[in-house]
Amino acid sequence: MAKLPRQLEGEEVAPLATDTEPQGHTRREFLRSATLFTATVAGLGGGLELLTRRPSGTAEAQAAAVTRKRALGPYDTSEPVTSYQAMTTYNNFYEFGLGKDDPSRNAGSLRTRPWTIKIDGEVRRPQTVDIDTLQSWFPLEDRVYRMRCVEAWSMVMPWMGFPLAALIRRLEPTGKAKYVKFTTLQDPKQMPGQRSGVLDWPYVEALRLDEALHPLAFMAVGLDGKILPNQNGAPLRLVIPWKYGFKNIKSIVRISLVSERPKTTWALAAPDEYGFYANVNPAVDHPRWSQATERRIGEVARRKTLPFNGYADAVAGLYKGLDLRRNF
């Protein structure tokens, strides 16, 4: 039986410092290490990066000498970014354990090279592609998004990656494609949490095709100017900022375009608690806690949750005429 995410009301989370200055590698360094970071990104309005040297003399400077300075893009939030420590040590990734610190402690066993992604289903260009080739197809972009967990806590996270729509269009969907299904790696040797029966493995998530084609839908390969850490879903993960965090599937090995709505992991495990759509909605409570407010990690006071996590102006039209209380 699945152990369900617990509410954080009353659970103590120590406030963490905010670090708003992302660090990073140049594109050449990223390519050389087979993890592909960029120094200059084309295509996202607002102008992206001016690489500067961090003053020497600190351990942080020695660890990462290059810092990306960038203007906010059209999809970015201007809210303070959550500290890198919090983003990488307070995680849900049941493949590595149920505790928030289990992923950071256990994910070192995951090997992200070599790594291939199978692309199949209702596409004219099915293929199996290695992660570095896939990344080379697109200019990488920075996105600073809010992240809202279904457990009523949140972060602000700076991602690097590419629009999901760019990948889908490259694959040339057929007229039968209605949904995009994503599958996580299944390998209990590398992912010890899969040795338990907490969920039916492998982890599966899905989007409607129109959701996947929305400009906010994003495939991340980096976090805060660094290579995407294993505990955050390396080497490739989904980021859908207007949905609860469990929709943001990690360590993806398969992308399938299909005609029927897939059965997704949490919707199968607890259909009365975790729906297919999983849109952030303060008016629809979880059966065991309120979704009206959230705890921003690094802050003490709770804040009001915004419809669609603050992205309503951009995405509400996708659900026109849909009863969001029933289709949660």
Tab-separated table of C-alpha atoms in Angstrom:
chain	number	residue	atom	x	y	z
A	1	MET	CA	0.000	0.000	0.000
A	2	ALA	CA	1.374	3.402	-0.899
A	3	LYS	CA	2.680	5.652	1.828
A	4	LEU	CA	1.133	8.981	0.914
A	5	PRO	CA	2.806	12.375	1.192
A	6	ARG	CA	2.113	13.891	4.558
A	7	GLN	CA	0.981	17.403	5.325
A	8	LEU	CA	3.673	19.762	6.592
A	9	GLU	CA	1.330	21.751	8.835
A	10	GLY	CA	3.062	21.764	12.183
A	11	GLU	CA	6.184	20.077	10.843
A	12	GLU	CA	9.267	22.104	11.615
A	13	VAL	CA	11.469	23.099	8.721
A	14	ALA	CA	14.378	25.302	9.705
A	15	PRO	CA	14.494	28.573	7.758
A	16	LEU	CA	17.234	28.493	5.165
A	17	ALA	CA	19.224	31.316	3.679
A	18	THR	CA	18.286	32.531	0.219
A	19	ASP	CA	20.951	32.405	-2.468
A	20	THR	CA	19.839	34.321	-5.527
A	21	GLU	CA	23.104	34.184	-7.452
A	22	PRO	CA	23.292	31.030	-9.578
A	23	GLN	CA	26.640	29.523	-10.413
A	24	GLY	CA	27.508	27.597	-13.517
A	25	HIS	CA	29.805	26.157	-16.140
A	26	THR	CA	30.465	27.503	-19.590
A	27	ARG	CA	28.881	25.599	-22.461
A	28	ARG	CA	32.281	24.223	-23.450
A	29	GLU	CA	32.869	22.884	-19.938
A	30	PHE	CA	29.395	21.423	-19.879
A	31	LEU	CA	29.874	19.686	-23.228
A	32	ARG	CA	33.296	18.435	-22.290
A	33	SER	CA	31.873	16.774	-19.180
A	34	ALA	CA	28.954	15.372	-21.221
A	35	THR	CA	26.417	17.360	-19.256
A	36	LEU	CA	25.934	20.342	-21.580
A	37	PHE	CA	25.629	23.708	-19.857
A	38	THR	CA	25.600	26.920	-21.844
A	39	ALA	CA	27.225	30.271	-21.422
A	40	THR	CA	25.065	31.969	-24.038
A	41	VAL	CA	21.464	31.074	-24.779
A	42	ALA	CA	19.557	32.200	-27.852
A	43	GLY	CA	15.831	32.512	-28.210
A	44	LEU	CA	14.452	33.548	-24.795
A	45	GLY	CA	13.404	37.171	-24.748
A	46	GLY	CA	14.888	39.594	-22.263
A	47	GLY	CA	18.520	38.746	-22.937
A	48	LEU	CA	20.125	36.026	-20.910
A	49	GLU	CA	23.658	35.933	-19.791
A	50	LEU	CA	26.732	37.941	-19.172
A	51	LEU	CA	29.405	35.661	-17.750
A	52	THR	CA	31.557	37.245	-15.085
A	53	ARG	CA	34.260	36.024	-12.769
A	54	ARG	CA	33.371	35.713	-9.105
A	55	PRO	CA	35.961	37.395	-6.851
A	56	SER	CA	38.518	34.859	-5.679
A	57	GLY	CA	39.296	34.052	-2.081
A	58	THR	CA	36.220	32.073	-1.048
A	59	ALA	CA	35.528	28.360	-1.118
A	60	GLU	CA	32.432	29.092	-3.164
A	61	ALA	CA	34.516	30.992	-5.700
A	62	GLN	CA	37.023	28.177	-5.944
A	63	ALA	CA	34.253	25.627	-6.461
A	64	ALA	CA	32.564	27.620	-9.233
A	65	ALA	CA	34.510	30.518	-10.729
A	66	VAL	CA	31.959	31.434	-13.375
A	67	THR	CA	28.634	33.061	-12.518
A	68	ARG	CA	25.832	33.784	-14.939
A	69	LYS	CA	24.273	37.245	-14.709
A	70	ARG	CA	20.971	37.428	-16.502
A	71	ALA	CA	17.893	39.531	-16.976
A	72	LEU	CA	14.515	38.052	-16.136
A	73	GLY	CA	12.918	36.314	-19.087
A	74	PRO	CA	9.222	36.465	-19.984
A	75	TYR	CA	8.412	33.269	-18.067
A	76	ASP	CA	10.408	34.004	-14.912
A	77	THR	CA	9.205	34.929	-11.447
A	78	SER	CA	11.046	37.751	-9.708
A	79	GLU	CA	10.618	36.126	-6.279
A	80	PRO	CA	13.788	35.268	-4.333
A	81	VAL	CA	15.272	31.934	-5.317
A	82	THR	CA	15.321	29.191	-2.683
A	83	SER	CA	18.781	28.339	-1.372
A	84	TYR	CA	20.696	25.689	-3.280
A	85	GLN	CA	21.097	23.747	-0.039
A	86	ALA	CA	17.345	23.507	0.411
A	87	MET	CA	16.658	22.701	-3.236
A	88	THR	CA	19.090	19.779	-3.144
A	89	THR	CA	18.474	18.339	0.327
A	90	TYR	CA	14.703	18.688	0.777
A	91	ASN	CA	13.222	16.491	-1.932
A	92	ASN	CA	10.541	13.969	-2.759
A	93	PHE	CA	12.014	11.198	-4.903
A	94	TYR	CA	10.656	7.916	-3.569
A	95	GLU	CA	12.984	5.906	-5.778
A	96	PHE	CA	15.654	6.846	-3.219
A	97	GLY	CA	13.592	6.736	-0.030
A	98	LEU	CA	10.603	8.314	1.678
A	99	GLY	CA	12.384	10.903	3.818
A	100	LYS	CA	13.061	14.401	2.535
A	101	ASP	CA	16.810	13.910	2.948
A	102	ASP	CA	16.884	10.357	1.565
A	103	PRO	CA	17.327	11.414	-2.076
A	104	SER	CA	20.381	13.562	-1.333
A	105	ARG	CA	21.898	10.756	0.756
A	106	ASN	CA	21.078	7.856	-1.562
A	107	ALA	CA	21.011	9.209	-5.110
A	108	GLY	CA	24.760	8.932	-5.575
A	109	SER	CA	24.147	5.373	-6.754
A	110	LEU	CA	22.427	6.647	-9.912
A	111	ARG	CA	24.592	6.567	-13.047
A	112	THR	CA	23.490	9.240	-15.494
A	113	ARG	CA	25.992	8.408	-18.250
A	114	PRO	CA	25.459	6.542	-20.463
A	115	TRP	CA	21.739	7.388	-20.554
A	116	THR	CA	19.243	6.909	-23.340
A	117	ILE	CA	15.655	8.024	-23.823
A	118	LYS	CA	13.280	5.925	-25.893
A	119	ILE	CA	10.823	8.025	-27.901
A	120	ASP	CA	7.915	6.129	-29.392
A	121	GLY	CA	4.184	5.971	-29.971
A	122	GLU	CA	2.258	8.314	-32.226
A	123	VAL	CA	5.259	10.087	-33.753
A	124	ARG	CA	6.711	10.035	-37.244
A	125	ARG	CA	10.255	10.041	-35.914
A	126	PRO	CA	10.463	7.330	-33.225
A	127	GLN	CA	13.971	6.784	-31.944
A	128	THR	CA	16.203	6.019	-29.018
A	129	VAL	CA	18.577	8.877	-28.332
A	130	ASP	CA	21.335	9.410	-25.795
A	131	ILE	CA	20.932	12.336	-23.434
A	132	ASP	CA	23.825	14.374	-24.814
A	133	THR	CA	22.559	14.129	-28.369
A	134	LEU	CA	19.072	15.117	-27.246
A	135	GLN	CA	20.412	18.167	-25.409
A	136	SER	CA	22.434	19.225	-28.432
A	137	TRP	CA	19.248	19.609	-30.480
A	138	PHE	CA	18.145	22.736	-28.611
A	139	PRO	CA	19.618	25.985	-27.280
A	140	LEU	CA	19.409	25.829	-23.517
A	141	GLU	CA	17.324	28.376	-21.637
A	142	ASP	CA	17.084	29.532	-18.032
A	143	ARG	CA	13.697	29.571	-16.311
A	144	VAL	CA	12.993	30.698	-12.738
A	145	TYR	CA	9.760	28.972	-11.705
A	146	ARG	CA	7.715	28.587	-8.570
A	147	MET	CA	7.356	24.967	-7.448
A	148	ARG	CA	4.359	23.958	-5.317
A	149	CYS	CA	4.313	20.526	-3.697
A	150	VAL	CA	0.967	18.833	-3.078
A	151	GLU	CA	2.098	18.602	0.567
A	152	ALA	CA	1.589	22.390	0.894
A	153	TRP	CA	5.186	23.559	0.751
A	154	SER	CA	6.887	25.466	-2.039
A	155	MET	CA	10.169	26.732	-3.462
A	156	VAL	CA	11.412	29.049	-6.208
A	157	MET	CA	13.786	27.138	-8.459
A	158	PRO	CA	16.058	28.283	-11.333
A	159	TRP	CA	16.148	25.630	-14.037
A	160	MET	CA	18.166	25.232	-17.212
A	161	GLY	CA	16.823	23.235	-20.138
A	162	PHE	CA	14.599	23.526	-23.181
A	163	PRO	CA	10.879	23.843	-23.954
A	164	LEU	CA	9.056	20.528	-24.097
A	165	ALA	CA	7.211	21.842	-27.159
A	166	ALA	CA	10.479	22.038	-29.095
A	167	LEU	CA	11.081	18.335	-28.540
A	168	ILE	CA	7.527	17.312	-29.398
A	169	ARG	CA	7.494	19.274	-32.630
A	170	ARG	CA	10.803	17.741	-33.645
A	171	LEU	CA	9.263	14.283	-33.202
A	172	GLU	CA	6.363	15.135	-35.555
A	173	PRO	CA	3.295	13.798	-33.706
A	174	THR	CA	0.658	12.016	-35.745
A	175	GLY	CA	-2.982	13.070	-35.701
A	176	LYS	CA	-3.690	10.309	-33.169
A	177	ALA	CA	-1.428	11.784	-30.483
A	178	LYS	CA	-3.490	13.189	-27.596
A	179	TYR	CA	-1.246	12.671	-24.566
A	180	VAL	CA	2.447	12.590	-23.717
A	181	LYS	CA	3.491	9.820	-21.341
A	182	PHE	CA	6.763	9.911	-19.391
A	183	THR	CA	8.473	7.005	-17.638
A	184	THR	CA	11.243	7.037	-15.023
A	185	LEU	CA	14.136	4.583	-14.961
A	186	GLN	CA	13.374	1.316	-13.178
A	187	ASP	CA	16.538	-0.151	-11.672
A	188	PRO	CA	16.376	-1.147	-7.984
A	189	LYS	CA	20.156	-1.520	-7.852
A	190	GLN	CA	20.554	2.158	-8.629
A	191	MET	CA	17.281	3.282	-7.076
A	192	PRO	CA	16.990	1.433	-3.746
A	193	GLY	CA	13.544	2.837	-2.996
A	194	GLN	CA	12.171	0.712	-5.831
A	195	ARG	CA	12.864	-2.386	-3.737
A	196	SER	CA	9.835	-1.426	-1.659
A	197	GLY	CA	6.202	-1.726	-2.645
A	198	VAL	CA	5.410	1.865	-1.735
A	199	LEU	CA	4.359	2.528	-5.359
A	200	ASP	CA	3.962	0.527	-8.534
A	201	TRP	CA	7.217	1.043	-10.425
A	202	PRO	CA	8.305	2.476	-12.746
A	203	TYR	CA	6.988	5.936	-12.028
A	204	VAL	CA	4.730	7.202	-14.817
A	205	GLU	CA	3.304	10.654	-15.469
A	206	ALA	CA	1.505	12.235	-18.402
A	207	LEU	CA	0.174	15.458	-19.868
A	208	ARG	CA	-2.438	16.295	-22.413
A	209	LEU	CA	-0.761	17.200	-25.676
A	210	ASP	CA	-1.904	20.816	-25.468
A	211	GLU	CA	-0.425	21.082	-21.968
A	212	ALA	CA	2.859	19.650	-23.190
A	213	LEU	CA	2.958	22.178	-26.031
A	214	HIS	CA	2.428	25.147	-23.728
A	215	PRO	CA	5.452	27.506	-23.595
A	216	LEU	CA	5.778	27.066	-19.813
A	217	ALA	CA	6.244	23.272	-20.068
A	218	PHE	CA	9.960	22.621	-19.690
A	219	MET	CA	12.535	19.839	-19.753
A	220	ALA	CA	15.327	20.538	-17.267
A	221	VAL	CA	18.938	19.366	-17.411
A	222	GLY	CA	20.371	21.870	-14.928
A	223	LEU	CA	19.544	23.584	-11.644
A	224	ASP	CA	20.831	26.926	-10.371
A	225	GLY	CA	23.511	27.114	-13.042
A	226	LYS	CA	24.867	23.672	-12.225
A	227	ILE	CA	24.530	20.162	-13.572
A	228	LEU	CA	21.167	18.763	-12.470
A	229	PRO	CA	21.832	16.798	-9.246
A	230	ASN	CA	20.739	13.178	-9.107
A	231	GLN	CA	18.322	13.874	-6.258
A	232	ASN	CA	16.600	16.522	-8.381
A	233	GLY	CA	15.965	14.203	-11.315
A	234	ALA	CA	19.168	13.927	-13.346
A	235	PRO	CA	19.826	13.776	-16.154
A	236	LEU	CA	16.423	14.825	-17.536
A	237	ARG	CA	13.233	15.830	-15.768
A	238	LEU	CA	9.931	17.518	-16.461
A	239	VAL	CA	9.017	20.921	-14.991
A	240	ILE	CA	5.367	22.018	-15.177
A	241	PRO	CA	5.121	25.008	-12.830
A	242	TRP	CA	1.336	25.315	-12.686
A	243	LYS	CA	0.905	21.738	-11.452
A	244	TYR	CA	1.738	20.050	-8.166
A	245	GLY	CA	5.249	18.716	-7.887
A	246	PHE	CA	4.419	15.041	-8.302
A	247	LYS	CA	3.615	15.713	-11.973
A	248	ASN	CA	7.230	16.775	-12.522
A	249	ILE	CA	8.616	13.339	-13.271
A	250	LYS	CA	12.358	12.774	-12.833
A	251	SER	CA	15.140	10.702	-14.435
A	252	ILE	CA	13.149	10.109	-17.615
A	253	VAL	CA	14.001	7.153	-19.862
A	254	ARG	CA	10.946	7.046	-22.113
A	255	ILE	CA	8.632	9.555	-23.764
A	256	SER	CA	5.595	8.151	-25.568
A	257	LEU	CA	2.920	10.013	-27.479
A	258	VAL	CA	-0.337	8.100	-27.124
A	259	SER	CA	-3.995	8.370	-28.059
A	260	GLU	CA	-5.516	7.315	-24.713
A	261	ARG	CA	-4.989	8.940	-21.328
A	262	PRO	CA	-2.278	7.000	-19.492
A	263	LYS	CA	-2.693	5.631	-16.004
A	264	THR	CA	-0.308	7.662	-13.875
A	265	THR	CA	1.418	6.495	-10.717
A	266	TRP	CA	-0.166	8.611	-7.984
A	267	ALA	CA	-3.588	8.606	-9.614
A	268	LEU	CA	-3.451	4.805	-9.439
A	269	ALA	CA	-2.092	4.722	-5.891
A	270	ALA	CA	-4.682	7.080	-4.397
A	271	PRO	CA	-7.201	8.325	-6.970
A	272	ASP	CA	-9.275	10.186	-4.382
A	273	GLU	CA	-6.248	12.228	-3.360
A	274	TYR	CA	-4.115	12.692	-6.474
A	275	GLY	CA	-5.822	13.402	-9.762
A	276	PHE	CA	-4.547	13.280	-13.309
A	277	TYR	CA	-4.539	17.045	-13.818
A	278	ALA	CA	-2.947	18.042	-10.490
A	279	ASN	CA	-3.335	21.751	-11.207
A	280	VAL	CA	-2.455	23.897	-8.207
A	281	ASN	CA	-5.838	24.976	-6.849
A	282	PRO	CA	-6.287	26.635	-3.446
A	283	ALA	CA	-10.056	26.090	-3.705
A	284	VAL	CA	-9.757	22.294	-3.816
A	285	ASP	CA	-8.343	20.830	-0.626
A	286	HIS	CA	-6.505	17.568	-0.336
A	287	PRO	CA	-8.730	15.175	1.663
A	288	ARG	CA	-6.268	15.372	4.567
A	289	TRP	CA	-5.180	19.029	4.520
A	290	SER	CA	-5.936	22.457	3.124
A	291	GLN	CA	-4.412	23.682	-0.119
A	292	ALA	CA	-5.328	27.315	0.579
A	293	THR	CA	-1.891	28.176	1.961
A	294	GLU	CA	1.661	26.925	1.643
A	295	ARG	CA	4.969	27.016	3.476
A	296	ARG	CA	7.726	28.555	1.352
A	297	ILE	CA	10.906	26.738	2.334
A	298	GLY	CA	13.228	29.272	3.934
A	299	GLU	CA	10.355	31.346	5.319
A	300	VAL	CA	8.461	31.098	8.610
A	301	ALA	CA	5.026	32.514	7.812
A	302	ARG	CA	2.635	30.688	5.545
A	303	ARG	CA	1.502	32.382	2.336
A	304	LYS	CA	-1.648	32.139	0.264
A	305	THR	CA	-1.523	29.664	-2.592
A	306	LEU	CA	-2.299	31.171	-5.987
A	307	PRO	CA	-4.509	29.479	-8.594
A	308	PHE	CA	-2.336	27.562	-11.028
A	309	ASN	CA	0.593	28.497	-8.748
A	310	GLY	CA	0.471	32.068	-10.023
A	311	TYR	CA	0.430	31.158	-13.719
A	312	ALA	CA	-3.330	31.476	-14.259
A	313	ASP	CA	-3.042	34.236	-16.852
A	314	ALA	CA	-0.910	31.945	-18.996
A	315	VAL	CA	-2.608	28.564	-18.580
A	316	ALA	CA	-6.203	28.922	-17.356
A	317	GLY	CA	-7.440	28.925	-20.938
A	318	LEU	CA	-6.287	25.329	-21.324
A	319	TYR	CA	-9.082	24.275	-18.974
A	320	LYS	CA	-11.958	26.434	-20.173
A	321	GLY	CA	-15.229	24.607	-19.524
A	322	LEU	CA	-13.562	21.937	-17.365
A	323	ASP	CA	-14.844	21.476	-13.817
A	324	LEU	CA	-11.581	21.778	-11.876
A	325	ARG	CA	-13.183	20.558	-8.647
A	326	ARG	CA	-13.971	17.225	-10.241
A	327	ASN	CA	-10.991	17.145	-12.556
A	328	PHE	CA	-8.391	17.821	-9.898
